[in-house]
Amino acid sequence: MSERSERTSQHSAQTGKQIVRPYGDTTGDGMVQVSFTLPVTHDKRAEGAAVQLANKMGIDPAMVVHAKPMGDGFTFFVVYGRVNHLVDLNAVQVVERDFALLSAKDVNTVIKQRLRRKLSVVGACIGTDAHTVGIDAILNVKGIAGEKGLEYYRELKVTNMGAQVSVPELVETARAEKADAVLVSQVVTQRDAHLHNTREMSAAFREAMPAGRRPLLIVGGPRFDETMTDELGVDRIFGRGTTPGEVASYLVHALITQRKAMA
């Protein structure tokens, strides 16, 4: 361990903070690897531009370890180098899971005994988003990675509207199906399309239904920030790696367990 890394570790122990640096070849060496595309033709000048950008990002020294043309006038780069930034783990803010993970059997039991009817779920990809892999992984019976989707749960009534669903269509279907929850998957994120679509959806439901009759609004996708629920007007945001079991457990928590406790 270098003298600097040792001083950092000692300081962390004394202050009670958890301070870490990136790891590359040796612990605490600060080495990182980043990738990006520049709108330039691949040549020596382009590689120099990539190094300059990396330097401005705080990577110094920086080395281009991979460069490949990406069509006419574009180059993809991978840059490796050192940063001096420290991370305080105690200052990291994340959304922790605040509900118990239930088995499919337990989810069905709670719904049957406490709700005494099937729990209605409507899912869709809204706007121009045609990527159904996310919503299908959660809703379809085949699920993902060996875990069955919500269609497998006998006490859930699932309506999968598929891709490129307009917000008015989603609202009307939710109304017709008497949805307890609406699940929206957004994969397309260019120009923050996922954020614009989500805000449009939440505004439409607020306008169409009074607070006591609105379904639970849940969105998910790889580039959502899970802390933005209030800003986007939804009840929950799920990020990458979410499983059907997590979603089912949350539905039970939010629609049955939590509401019963508040009654």
Coordinates of N, CA and C in Angstrom, one line a residue, residues 54-259:
A54 N -10.5 13.2 -21.5 CA -10.3 12.4 -20.3 C -9.6 13.2 -19.2
N55 N -8.6 14.0 -19.7 CA -7.9 14.9 -18.7 C -8.9 15.9 -18.1
K56 N -9.8 16.4 -18.9 CA -10.8 17.4 -18.3 C -11.8 16.7 -17.4
M57 N -11.9 15.4 -17.5 CA -12.8 14.6 -16.7 C -12.1 14.2 -15.4
G58 N -10.8 14.6 -15.2 CA -10.1 14.3 -14.0 C -9.2 13.1 -14.1
I59 N -9.1 12.5 -15.3 CA -8.3 11.3 -15.5 C -6.9 11.8 -16.0
D60 N -5.9 11.6 -15.2 CA -4.6 12.1 -15.5 C -3.5 11.4 -14.7
P61 N -2.6 10.6 -15.4 CA -2.5 10.5 -16.9 C -3.6 9.6 -17.5
A62 N -3.8 9.8 -18.8 CA -4.9 9.0 -19.5 C -4.2 8.4 -20.7
M63 N -4.7 7.2 -21.0 CA -4.1 6.4 -22.1 C -5.3 5.8 -22.9
V64 N -5.3 6.0 -24.2 CA -6.3 5.4 -25.1 C -5.8 4.0 -25.3
V65 N -6.7 3.0 -24.8 CA -6.3 1.6 -25.0 C -7.1 0.9 -26.1
H66 N -8.1 1.6 -26.6 CA -8.9 1.1 -27.7 C -9.6 2.2 -28.5
A67 N -9.5 2.2 -29.8 CA -10.2 3.2 -30.6 C -10.7 2.5 -31.9
K68 N -11.9 2.7 -32.2 CA -12.5 2.0 -33.4 C -13.5 2.9 -34.1
P69 N -13.4 3.0 -35.4 CA -14.3 3.8 -36.2 C -15.7 3.3 -36.0
M70 N -16.7 4.2 -35.9 CA -18.1 3.8 -35.7 C -18.9 4.5 -36.8
G71 N -18.7 4.1 -38.1 CA -19.4 4.7 -39.2 C -18.6 6.0 -39.6
D72 N -19.2 6.7 -40.5 CA -18.5 7.9 -41.1 C -18.4 9.0 -40.1
G73 N -17.2 9.4 -39.7 CA -17.1 10.6 -38.9 C -17.3 10.4 -37.4
F74 N -17.3 9.1 -36.9 CA -17.4 8.8 -35.5 C -16.4 7.8 -35.0
T75 N -15.9 7.9 -33.8 CA -14.9 7.0 -33.3 C -15.3 6.7 -31.8
F76 N -15.2 5.4 -31.5 CA -15.5 4.9 -30.2 C -14.1 4.7 -29.5
F77 N -14.0 5.2 -28.2 CA -12.8 5.1 -27.5 C -13.0 4.4 -26.1
V78 N -11.9 3.7 -25.7 CA -11.8 3.3 -24.3 C -10.5 3.9 -23.8
V79 N -10.6 4.6 -22.7 CA -9.5 5.3 -22.1 C -9.3 4.8 -20.7
Y80 N -8.0 4.5 -20.3 CA -7.6 4.0 -19.0 C -6.7 5.0 -18.4
G81 N -6.9 5.3 -17.1 CA -6.0 6.3 -16.4 C -6.4 6.4 -14.9
R82 N -5.7 7.4 -14.3 CA -5.9 7.6 -12.8 C -6.7 8.8 -12.5
V83 N -7.5 8.6 -11.5 CA -8.2 9.8 -10.9 C -7.8 9.9 -9.4
N84 N -7.9 11.1 -8.9 CA -7.5 11.3 -7.5 C -8.7 11.5 -6.6
H85 N -9.9 11.3 -7.1 CA -11.1 11.6 -6.3 C -11.3 10.5 -5.3
L86 N -11.9 10.8 -4.1 CA -12.2 9.9 -3.1 C -13.7 9.8 -3.0
V87 N -14.2 8.7 -2.5 CA -15.7 8.5 -2.4 C -16.0 8.2 -0.9
D88 N -16.9 9.0 -0.3 CA -17.3 8.7 1.1 C -18.6 7.9 1.0
L89 N -18.5 6.6 1.4 CA -19.6 5.7 1.3 C -20.8 6.1 2.2
N90 N -20.4 6.8 3.3 CA -21.5 7.3 4.2 C -22.3 8.4 3.6
A91 N -21.8 9.0 2.6 CA -22.6 10.1 1.9 C -23.4 9.6 0.7
V92 N -23.3 8.4 0.4 CA -24.0 7.8 -0.8 C -25.5 7.7 -0.5
Q93 N -26.4 8.2 -1.4 CA -27.8 8.2 -1.2 C -28.4 7.2 -2.2
V94 N -29.1 6.2 -1.7 CA -29.8 5.3 -2.5 C -31.2 5.0 -1.9
V95 N -32.0 4.4 -2.7 CA -33.4 4.0 -2.3 C -33.3 2.5 -1.8
E96 N -33.4 2.3 -0.5 CA -33.3 1.0 0.0 C -34.6 0.3 -0.1
R97 N -34.6 -1.0 -0.2 CA -35.9 -1.8 -0.3 C -36.5 -1.7 1.1
D98 N -37.8 -1.2 1.2 CA -38.4 -1.1 2.5 C -39.6 -2.1 2.6
F99 N -39.5 -3.2 1.9 CA -40.6 -4.2 2.0 C -40.0 -5.5 2.0
A100 N -40.7 -6.5 2.5 CA -40.2 -7.9 2.5 C -40.4 -8.5 1.2
L101 N -39.4 -9.4 0.8 CA -39.5 -10.2 -0.4 C -40.4 -11.4 -0.1
L102 N -41.4 -11.6 -0.8 CA -42.3 -12.7 -0.6 C -42.2 -13.7 -1.7
S103 N -42.6 -15.0 -1.4 CA -42.6 -16.0 -2.4 C -43.9 -15.8 -3.2
A104 N -44.0 -16.4 -4.4 CA -45.3 -16.3 -5.2 C -46.5 -16.9 -4.3
K105 N -46.2 -17.9 -3.6 CA -47.3 -18.5 -2.8 C -47.8 -17.5 -1.7
D106 N -46.8 -16.8 -1.1 CA -47.2 -15.8 0.0 C -47.9 -14.6 -0.7
V107 N -47.5 -14.2 -1.8 CA -48.1 -13.1 -2.5 C -49.6 -13.4 -2.8
N108 N -49.8 -14.6 -3.3 CA -51.2 -15.1 -3.6 C -52.0 -15.2 -2.4
T109 N -51.4 -15.7 -1.3 CA -52.2 -15.8 0.0 C -52.6 -14.5 0.5
V110 N -51.7 -13.5 0.6 CA -52.0 -12.2 1.1 C -53.1 -11.6 0.3
I111 N -53.0 -11.6 -1.0 CA -54.0 -11.0 -1.9 C -55.4 -11.7 -1.6
K112 N -55.4 -13.0 -1.6 CA -56.7 -13.7 -1.5 C -57.3 -13.4 -0.1
Q113 N -56.5 -13.4 0.9 CA -57.1 -13.3 2.3 C -57.4 -11.9 2.7
R114 N -56.6 -10.9 2.2 CA -56.8 -9.5 2.6 C -57.6 -8.7 1.6
L115 N -57.2 -8.9 0.3 CA -57.9 -8.1 -0.8 C -59.2 -8.7 -1.2
R116 N -59.2 -10.1 -1.1 CA -60.4 -10.9 -1.4 C -60.9 -10.7 -2.9
R117 N -60.0 -10.4 -3.7 CA -60.3 -10.3 -5.2 C -59.0 -10.3 -5.9
K118 N -59.0 -10.5 -7.2 CA -57.7 -10.4 -7.9 C -57.2 -9.0 -8.0
L119 N -55.9 -8.9 -7.9 CA -55.3 -7.6 -7.9 C -55.0 -7.3 -9.4
S120 N -55.5 -6.2 -9.9 CA -55.4 -5.9 -11.4 C -54.2 -5.0 -11.7
V121 N -53.4 -5.5 -12.6 CA -52.1 -4.8 -13.0 C -52.2 -4.6 -14.5
V122 N -51.9 -3.4 -15.0 CA -51.8 -3.0 -16.4 C -50.4 -2.6 -16.7
G123 N -49.8 -3.1 -17.7 CA -48.4 -2.8 -18.0 C -48.3 -2.4 -19.5
A124 N -47.3 -1.5 -19.8 CA -47.1 -1.0 -21.2 C -45.7 -0.3 -21.3
C125 N -45.3 -0.2 -22.6 CA -44.3 0.7 -23.0 C -44.9 1.9 -23.6
I126 N -44.7 3.1 -23.1 CA -45.5 4.2 -23.7 C -44.6 5.1 -24.6
G127 N -45.3 6.0 -25.3 CA -44.7 6.8 -26.3 C -44.2 6.0 -27.5
T128 N -43.0 6.3 -28.0 CA -42.5 5.6 -29.2 C -41.7 4.4 -28.8
D129 N -41.6 4.1 -27.5 CA -40.7 3.0 -27.1 C -41.3 1.7 -27.5
A130 N -40.5 1.0 -28.3 CA -40.9 -0.3 -28.9 C -40.2 -1.5 -28.2
H131 N -39.4 -1.2 -27.1 CA -38.6 -2.2 -26.5 C -39.4 -2.9 -25.4
T132 N -40.0 -4.0 -25.6 CA -40.9 -4.7 -24.7 C -40.1 -5.7 -23.8
V133 N -38.8 -5.8 -24.0 CA -38.1 -6.8 -23.2 C -38.2 -6.6 -21.7
G134 N -38.3 -5.3 -21.3 CA -38.4 -5.0 -19.8 C -39.7 -5.4 -19.3
I135 N -40.8 -4.9 -19.9 CA -42.1 -5.1 -19.4 C -42.5 -6.6 -19.5
D136 N -42.0 -7.3 -20.6 CA -42.3 -8.7 -20.7 C -41.6 -9.5 -19.7
A137 N -40.4 -9.1 -19.3 CA -39.6 -9.8 -18.3 C -40.4 -9.8 -16.9
I138 N -41.1 -8.7 -16.7 CA -41.8 -8.6 -15.4 C -43.2 -9.2 -15.5
L139 N -43.9 -9.1 -16.6 CA -45.3 -9.5 -16.7 C -45.5 -10.9 -17.3
N140 N -44.7 -11.3 -18.4 CA -45.0 -12.6 -19.0 C -44.7 -13.7 -18.1
V141 N -45.4 -14.8 -18.2 CA -45.3 -16.0 -17.4 C -43.9 -16.5 -17.4
K142 N -43.2 -16.4 -18.5 CA -41.8 -17.0 -18.6 C -40.8 -16.2 -17.8
G143 N -41.1 -14.9 -17.5 CA -40.3 -14.1 -16.6 C -38.9 -13.9 -17.1
I144 N -38.0 -14.0 -16.2 CA -36.6 -13.7 -16.5 C -35.7 -14.5 -15.5
A145 N -34.6 -15.0 -16.1 CA -33.6 -15.7 -15.3 C -34.2 -16.8 -14.4
G146 N -35.2 -17.5 -14.9 CA -35.8 -18.6 -14.2 C -36.9 -18.2 -13.2
E147 N -37.1 -16.9 -13.1 CA -38.2 -16.5 -12.2 C -39.4 -16.1 -13.0
K148 N -40.5 -16.7 -12.7 CA -41.7 -16.5 -13.5 C -42.3 -15.1 -13.3
G149 N -42.9 -14.5 -14.4 CA -43.5 -13.2 -14.3 C -44.8 -13.1 -13.6
L150 N -45.4 -11.9 -13.6 CA -46.6 -11.7 -12.8 C -47.8 -12.5 -13.3
E151 N -47.8 -12.9 -14.6 CA -48.9 -13.7 -15.1 C -49.0 -15.1 -14.4
Y152 N -47.9 -15.5 -13.8 CA -47.9 -16.8 -13.1 C -48.6 -16.7 -11.8
Y153 N -48.8 -15.5 -11.2 CA -49.4 -15.4 -9.9 C -51.0 -15.5 -10.1
R154 N -51.6 -16.5 -9.5 CA -53.0 -16.7 -9.8 C -53.9 -15.6 -9.3
E155 N -53.4 -14.9 -8.3 CA -54.3 -13.8 -7.7 C -54.0 -12.5 -8.4
L156 N -53.2 -12.4 -9.4 CA -53.0 -11.2 -10.2 C -53.7 -11.3 -11.5
K157 N -54.4 -10.2 -11.9 CA -55.0 -10.1 -13.2 C -54.1 -9.2 -14.0
V158 N -53.4 -9.7 -15.0 CA -52.4 -8.9 -15.7 C -52.9 -8.6 -17.1
T159 N -52.8 -7.3 -17.5 CA -53.1 -6.8 -18.8 C -51.8 -6.2 -19.4
N160 N -51.2 -6.9 -20.4 CA -50.0 -6.4 -21.0 C -50.3 -5.7 -22.3
M161 N -50.2 -4.4 -22.4 CA -50.6 -3.7 -23.6 C -49.5 -3.6 -24.7
G162 N -48.3 -4.0 -24.3 CA -47.2 -4.1 -25.3 C -46.6 -2.7 -25.5
A163 N -46.1 -2.5 -26.7 CA -45.2 -1.4 -27.0 C -46.0 -0.2 -27.7
Q164 N -45.4 1.0 -27.6 CA -45.8 2.2 -28.3 C -47.3 2.5 -28.0
V165 N -47.6 2.4 -26.7 CA -48.9 2.7 -26.2 C -49.0 4.2 -25.9
S166 N -50.0 4.9 -26.3 CA -50.2 6.3 -26.0 C -50.7 6.4 -24.6
V167 N -50.4 7.6 -24.0 CA -50.8 7.8 -22.6 C -52.3 7.8 -22.5
P168 N -53.1 8.4 -23.4 CA -54.6 8.3 -23.3 C -55.1 6.9 -23.3
E169 N -54.5 6.0 -24.2 CA -54.8 4.6 -24.3 C -54.6 3.9 -22.9
L170 N -53.4 4.2 -22.3 CA -53.1 3.6 -21.1 C -54.1 4.0 -20.0
V171 N -54.4 5.3 -19.9 CA -55.4 5.7 -18.9 C -56.7 5.0 -19.1
E172 N -57.2 4.9 -20.3 CA -58.5 4.3 -20.6 C -58.5 2.8 -20.2
T173 N -57.4 2.2 -20.6 CA -57.3 0.7 -20.3 C -57.2 0.5 -18.8
A174 N -56.5 1.4 -18.1 CA -56.4 1.3 -16.6 C -57.8 1.5 -16.0
R175 N -58.5 2.4 -16.5 CA -59.9 2.6 -16.0 C -60.8 1.4 -16.3
A176 N -60.7 0.9 -17.5 CA -61.6 -0.2 -17.9 C -61.3 -1.5 -17.1
E177 N -60.0 -1.7 -16.8 CA -59.6 -2.9 -16.1 C -59.6 -2.7 -14.6
K178 N -60.0 -1.5 -14.2 CA -60.0 -1.2 -12.7 C -58.7 -1.5 -12.1
A179 N -57.6 -1.0 -12.7 CA -56.3 -1.3 -12.4 C -55.9 -0.8 -11.0
D180 N -55.3 -1.7 -10.2 CA -54.8 -1.3 -8.9 C -53.4 -0.7 -9.1
A181 N -52.7 -1.1 -10.1 CA -51.3 -0.7 -10.4 C -51.1 -0.6 -11.9
V182 N -50.3 0.4 -12.3 CA -49.9 0.6 -13.7 C -48.4 0.5 -13.7
L183 N -47.9 -0.4 -14.5 CA -46.4 -0.6 -14.7 C -46.0 -0.1 -16.1
V184 N -45.0 0.8 -16.1 CA -44.5 1.3 -17.4 C -43.1 1.1 -17.5
S185 N -42.6 0.5 -18.6 CA -41.2 0.3 -18.9 C -40.7 1.3 -19.9
Q186 N -39.6 1.9 -19.7 CA -39.0 2.9 -20.6 C -37.5 2.5 -20.8
V187 N -37.2 2.1 -22.0 CA -35.8 1.8 -22.4 C -35.2 2.9 -23.2
V188 N -36.0 3.5 -24.1 CA -35.5 4.6 -24.9 C -35.4 5.9 -24.1
T189 N -34.1 6.4 -24.0 CA -33.8 7.5 -23.2 C -33.3 8.7 -23.9
Q190 N -33.2 8.7 -25.2 CA -32.6 9.8 -26.0 C -33.4 11.0 -25.7
R191 N -32.6 12.1 -25.4 CA -33.2 13.4 -25.1 C -34.2 13.3 -23.9
D192 N -33.9 12.4 -23.0 CA -34.7 12.3 -21.8 C -36.1 11.9 -22.1
A193 N -36.3 11.1 -23.1 CA -37.7 10.7 -23.5 C -38.4 10.0 -22.4
H194 N -37.7 9.2 -21.6 CA -38.3 8.4 -20.5 C -38.8 9.3 -19.4
L195 N -38.1 10.4 -19.2 CA -38.6 11.4 -18.2 C -39.8 12.2 -18.7
H196 N -39.8 12.6 -19.9 CA -40.9 13.3 -20.5 C -42.2 12.5 -20.5
N197 N -42.0 11.2 -20.9 CA -43.1 10.3 -21.0 C -43.7 10.0 -19.6
T198 N -42.9 9.8 -18.7 CA -43.3 9.5 -17.3 C -44.1 10.7 -16.7
R199 N -43.6 11.9 -16.9 CA -44.3 13.1 -16.4 C -45.6 13.3 -17.1
E200 N -45.7 13.0 -18.4 CA -46.9 13.1 -19.1 C -47.9 12.1 -18.6
M201 N -47.5 10.8 -18.3 CA -48.3 9.8 -17.8 C -48.9 10.2 -16.4
S202 N -48.0 10.6 -15.5 CA -48.5 10.9 -14.2 C -49.5 12.1 -14.2
A203 N -49.2 13.1 -15.0 CA -50.1 14.2 -15.1 C -51.5 13.8 -15.7
A204 N -51.5 12.9 -16.6 CA -52.7 12.4 -17.2 C -53.6 11.6 -16.2
F205 N -52.9 10.8 -15.4 CA -53.7 10.0 -14.4 C -54.2 11.0 -13.3
R206 N -53.4 12.0 -12.9 CA -53.9 13.0 -11.9 C -55.1 13.7 -12.4
E207 N -55.1 14.0 -13.7 CA -56.3 14.7 -14.3 C -57.5 13.9 -14.5
A208 N -57.2 12.6 -14.8 CA -58.4 11.7 -15.1 C -59.0 11.1 -13.9
M209 N -58.3 10.9 -12.8 CA -58.8 10.2 -11.7 C -58.5 10.9 -10.4
P210 N -59.5 10.9 -9.5 CA -59.2 11.5 -8.1 C -58.2 10.7 -7.4
A211 N -57.6 11.3 -6.4 CA -56.4 10.7 -5.7 C -56.8 9.3 -5.1
G212 N -58.0 9.2 -4.5 CA -58.4 7.9 -3.9 C -58.6 6.8 -4.9
R213 N -58.8 7.1 -6.2 CA -59.1 6.1 -7.2 C -58.0 5.8 -8.2
R214 N -56.9 6.6 -8.0 CA -55.8 6.4 -9.0 C -55.1 5.1 -8.7
P215 N -54.6 4.4 -9.7 CA -53.8 3.2 -9.5 C -52.4 3.6 -9.1
L216 N -51.7 2.7 -8.5 CA -50.3 2.9 -8.1 C -49.5 3.0 -9.4
L217 N -48.7 4.0 -9.5 CA -47.9 4.3 -10.8 C -46.5 3.9 -10.5
I218 N -46.0 2.9 -11.3 CA -44.7 2.3 -11.2 C -44.0 2.4 -12.5
V219 N -42.8 2.9 -12.6 CA -42.0 2.9 -13.8 C -40.7 2.2 -13.6
G220 N -40.1 1.7 -14.7 CA -38.8 1.0 -14.6 C -38.1 1.1 -15.9
G221 N -36.7 1.1 -15.7 CA -35.9 1.2 -16.9 C -34.4 1.3 -16.5
P222 N -33.5 1.1 -17.4 CA -32.1 1.1 -17.0 C -31.5 2.4 -16.6
R223 N -32.1 3.5 -17.0 CA -31.5 4.8 -16.8 C -32.4 5.7 -15.9
F224 N -33.3 5.2 -15.2 CA -34.1 5.9 -14.2 C -33.3 6.1 -12.9
D225 N -33.4 7.3 -12.3 CA -32.9 7.5 -11.0 C -34.0 7.2 -10.0
E226 N -33.7 6.2 -9.1 CA -34.8 5.7 -8.2 C -35.2 6.8 -7.2
T227 N -34.4 7.9 -7.0 CA -34.8 8.9 -6.1 C -35.7 9.9 -6.7
M228 N -36.1 9.8 -7.9 CA -36.9 10.8 -8.6 C -38.4 10.6 -8.6
T229 N -38.9 9.8 -7.6 CA -40.4 9.5 -7.6 C -41.2 10.8 -7.5
D230 N -40.9 11.6 -6.6 CA -41.7 12.8 -6.4 C -41.6 13.8 -7.6
E231 N -40.4 13.9 -8.1 CA -40.2 14.8 -9.3 C -41.0 14.3 -10.5
L232 N -41.1 13.0 -10.6 CA -41.8 12.4 -11.8 C -43.3 12.1 -11.5
G233 N -43.7 12.2 -10.3 CA -45.1 12.1 -10.0 C -45.5 10.6 -9.9
V234 N -44.6 9.7 -9.6 CA -45.0 8.3 -9.6 C -44.7 7.8 -8.1
D235 N -45.2 6.5 -7.9 CA -45.1 5.9 -6.6 C -43.8 5.2 -6.3
R236 N -43.3 4.6 -7.4 CA -42.1 3.8 -7.3 C -41.3 3.7 -8.6
I237 N -40.0 3.7 -8.5 CA -39.1 3.6 -9.7 C -38.3 2.3 -9.4
F238 N -38.3 1.4 -10.4 CA -37.4 0.3 -10.3 C -36.3 0.4 -11.4
G239 N -35.1 0.1 -11.0 CA -33.9 0.2 -11.9 C -33.6 -1.2 -12.5
R240 N -32.4 -1.2 -13.1 CA -32.0 -2.4 -13.8 C -31.8 -3.6 -12.8
G241 N -32.1 -4.8 -13.3 CA -31.9 -6.0 -12.4 C -33.1 -6.3 -11.6
T242 N -34.2 -5.5 -11.7 CA -35.4 -5.8 -10.9 C -36.1 -7.1 -11.4
T243 N -36.6 -7.9 -10.4 CA -37.2 -9.2 -10.7 C -38.7 -9.1 -10.6
P244 N -39.4 -10.0 -11.2 CA -40.9 -10.0 -11.0 C -41.3 -10.2 -9.5
G245 N -40.5 -11.0 -8.8 CA -40.8 -11.2 -7.4 C -40.7 -9.9 -6.6
E246 N -39.8 -9.0 -6.9 CA -39.6 -7.7 -6.2 C -40.9 -6.9 -6.5
V247 N -41.3 -6.9 -7.8 CA -42.5 -6.0 -8.1 C -43.7 -6.6 -7.4
A248 N -43.9 -7.9 -7.4 CA -45.1 -8.5 -6.8 C -45.1 -8.2 -5.3
S249 N -43.9 -8.3 -4.7 CA -43.8 -8.0 -3.2 C -44.1 -6.6 -2.9
Y250 N -43.7 -5.7 -3.8 CA -43.9 -4.3 -3.6 C -45.4 -4.0 -3.7
L251 N -46.1 -4.6 -4.7 CA -47.5 -4.4 -4.9 C -48.3 -4.8 -3.6
V252 N -47.9 -5.9 -3.1 CA -48.6 -6.4 -1.8 C -48.3 -5.4 -0.7
H253 N -47.1 -5.0 -0.6 CA -46.7 -4.0 0.5 C -47.5 -2.7 0.3
A254 N -47.5 -2.1 -0.9 CA -48.0 -0.8 -1.1 C -49.6 -0.8 -1.1
L255 N -50.1 -1.8 -1.7 CA -51.6 -1.8 -1.9 C -52.4 -2.5 -0.7
I256 N -51.7 -3.4 0.0 CA -52.4 -4.1 1.0 C -51.8 -3.9 2.4
T257 N -50.5 -4.3 2.6 CA -49.9 -4.3 3.9 C -49.8 -2.9 4.5
Q258 N -49.3 -2.0 3.7 CA -49.1 -0.6 4.1 C -50.4 0.1 4.3
R259 N -51.4 -0.1 3.4 CA -52.7 0.6 3.6 C -53.4 0.1 4.8

